[in-house]
Tab-separated table of C-alpha atoms in Angstrom:
chain	number	residue	atom	x	y	z
A	28	MET	CA	-114.995	23.037	-171.267
A	29	LEU	CA	-111.618	23.256	-172.767
A	30	TYR	CA	-108.475	24.991	-171.425
A	31	PHE	CA	-105.396	25.687	-173.390
A	32	VAL	CA	-101.895	25.921	-172.121
A	33	PHE	CA	-99.877	28.075	-174.358
A	34	ILE	CA	-96.538	29.639	-175.314
A	35	VAL	CA	-96.342	33.294	-176.765
A	36	THR	CA	-92.937	34.603	-178.088
A	37	ASN	CA	-91.636	37.983	-179.426
A	38	TYR	CA	-90.841	38.013	-182.920
A	39	TYR	CA	-87.236	37.528	-182.200
A	40	ASN	CA	-88.342	34.232	-180.869
A	41	SER	CA	-85.952	35.108	-177.630
A	42	THR	CA	-88.549	35.310	-174.988
A	43	PHE	CA	-91.151	32.774	-173.933
A	44	TYR	CA	-94.283	33.286	-171.968
A	45	VAL	CA	-96.465	30.380	-170.786
A	46	GLY	CA	-100.018	30.606	-169.665
A	47	VAL	CA	-103.476	29.322	-169.443
A	48	THR	CA	-106.714	30.108	-170.923
A	49	ASP	CA	-109.995	28.888	-171.867
A	50	SER	CA	-109.922	30.397	-175.492
A	51	LEU	CA	-107.185	31.110	-177.834
A	52	ASP	CA	-108.419	34.438	-178.870
A	53	ARG	CA	-105.850	37.281	-178.768
A	54	LYS	CA	-107.664	39.293	-176.335
A	55	ASP	CA	-107.893	36.529	-174.162
A	56	ILE	CA	-104.307	35.526	-174.084
A	57	GLN	CA	-103.484	39.197	-173.579
A	58	ASP	CA	-105.810	39.303	-170.484
A	59	VAL	CA	-103.938	36.423	-169.121
A	60	LEU	CA	-100.730	37.884	-169.634
A	61	GLU	CA	-101.646	41.062	-167.635
A	62	ASN	CA	-103.065	39.339	-164.912
A	63	ASP	CA	-99.724	37.237	-164.459
A	64	ASN	CA	-98.337	40.879	-164.300
A	65	ARG	CA	-96.687	40.745	-167.897
A	66	LEU	CA	-96.305	44.193	-169.174
A	67	ILE	CA	-96.429	42.962	-173.134
A	68	LYS	CA	-98.688	43.507	-175.792
A	69	ILE	CA	-99.976	40.223	-177.646
A	70	SER	CA	-99.906	42.530	-180.743
A	71	SER	CA	-96.308	42.461	-180.574
A	72	HIS	CA	-96.018	38.743	-179.918
A	73	LYS	CA	-97.083	35.548	-181.373
A	74	LEU	CA	-98.804	32.328	-180.212
A	75	VAL	CA	-96.205	29.536	-181.126
A	76	TYR	CA	-97.559	26.462	-179.182
A	77	PHE	CA	-100.672	25.377	-177.361
A	78	GLU	CA	-102.246	22.275	-176.081
A	79	GLU	CA	-105.653	21.411	-175.193
A	80	HIS	CA	-106.938	19.862	-171.703
A	81	ARG	CA	-110.174	19.106	-170.559
A	82	ASP	CA	-109.716	19.861	-166.922
A	83	VAL	CA	-108.281	23.208	-165.459
A	84	VAL	CA	-106.366	21.422	-162.869
A	85	HIS	CA	-104.460	19.331	-165.545
A	86	ALA	CA	-103.983	22.480	-167.533
A	87	ILE	CA	-102.383	24.682	-164.527
A	88	ILE	CA	-100.273	21.380	-163.727
A	89	ARG	CA	-99.040	21.309	-167.161
A	90	GLU	CA	-98.663	25.076	-167.304
A	91	ASN	CA	-96.144	24.985	-164.527
A	92	GLN	CA	-94.388	22.023	-165.862
A	93	ILE	CA	-93.783	23.966	-168.911
A	94	LYS	CA	-92.542	26.894	-167.017
A	95	ASN	CA	-90.134	24.929	-165.238
A	96	TYR	CA	-88.623	23.427	-168.414
A	97	ASN	CA	-85.356	25.022	-169.564
A	98	ARG	CA	-85.250	26.749	-173.037
A	99	SER	CA	-84.110	23.694	-174.941
A	100	ARG	CA	-87.041	21.603	-173.744
A	101	LYS	CA	-89.599	24.492	-174.505
A	102	LEU	CA	-87.860	24.618	-178.051
A	103	GLN	CA	-88.577	21.058	-178.531
A	104	LEU	CA	-92.414	21.317	-177.677
A	105	ILE	CA	-92.328	24.509	-180.269
A	106	ARG	CA	-90.688	22.777	-182.918
A	107	ALA	CA	-92.780	19.508	-182.772
A	108	MET	CA	-96.075	21.541	-183.314
A	109	ASN	CA	-94.834	24.606	-185.099
A	110	LYS	CA	-91.479	24.019	-186.928
A	111	ASP	CA	-91.608	27.407	-188.998
A	112	TRP	CA	-92.735	29.355	-185.882
A	113	ILE	CA	-95.929	30.813	-187.368
A	114	ASP	CA	-98.096	32.895	-185.425
A	115	LEU	CA	-100.930	30.315	-184.714
A	116	LEU	CA	-103.538	32.924	-184.124
A	117	GLU	CA	-103.302	34.160	-187.768
A	118	PRO	CA	-106.237	32.944	-189.801
A	119	HIS	CA	-103.877	31.781	-192.726
A	120	SER	CA	-102.090	29.418	-190.072
A	121	GLN	CA	-102.371	25.913	-191.529
A	122	VAL	CA	-101.423	24.332	-188.043
A	123	ALA	CA	-103.928	26.101	-186.338
A	124	SER	CA	-106.699	25.039	-188.617
A	125	SER	CA	-105.611	21.531	-189.111
A	126	SER	CA	-106.771	18.748	-186.958
A	127	LEU	CA	-104.329	18.763	-183.977
A	128	SER	CA	-106.819	16.671	-181.702
A	129	PRO	CA	-104.704	13.528	-181.689
A	130	LEU	CA	-101.393	15.462	-180.466
A	131	LEU	CA	-103.397	17.429	-177.958
A	132	LEU	CA	-105.070	14.476	-176.638
A	133	GLN	CA	-101.814	12.738	-176.251
A	134	THR	CA	-100.211	15.477	-174.778
A	135	SER	CA	-102.992	15.760	-172.124
A	136	ALA	CA	-102.810	12.099	-171.338
A	137	SER	CA	-99.127	12.350	-170.494
A	138	ILE	CA	-99.637	14.395	-167.371
């Protein structure tokens, strides 16, 4: 099974929410945010970063690492994957539809 560490932001890119899910589906991400007592609606936010992990423990460790990053470090992560800050959940997103496996596996291996 695959797990995803993700960063969601508002449309002003001013607030970041970091979480873990087993699906990059808008509804599943909303459930994660609600379970984390985040009172936001995913419909008013966008997925700007994610990385894939094969082990839930590694995904949770990575989630906590990213949560502890300062804003500058989170910006570096996002810009490395998604320099245009597009919503990766949108069907027209070239980043989401391209093959990210080498990048994601490299990120997973760095834990």
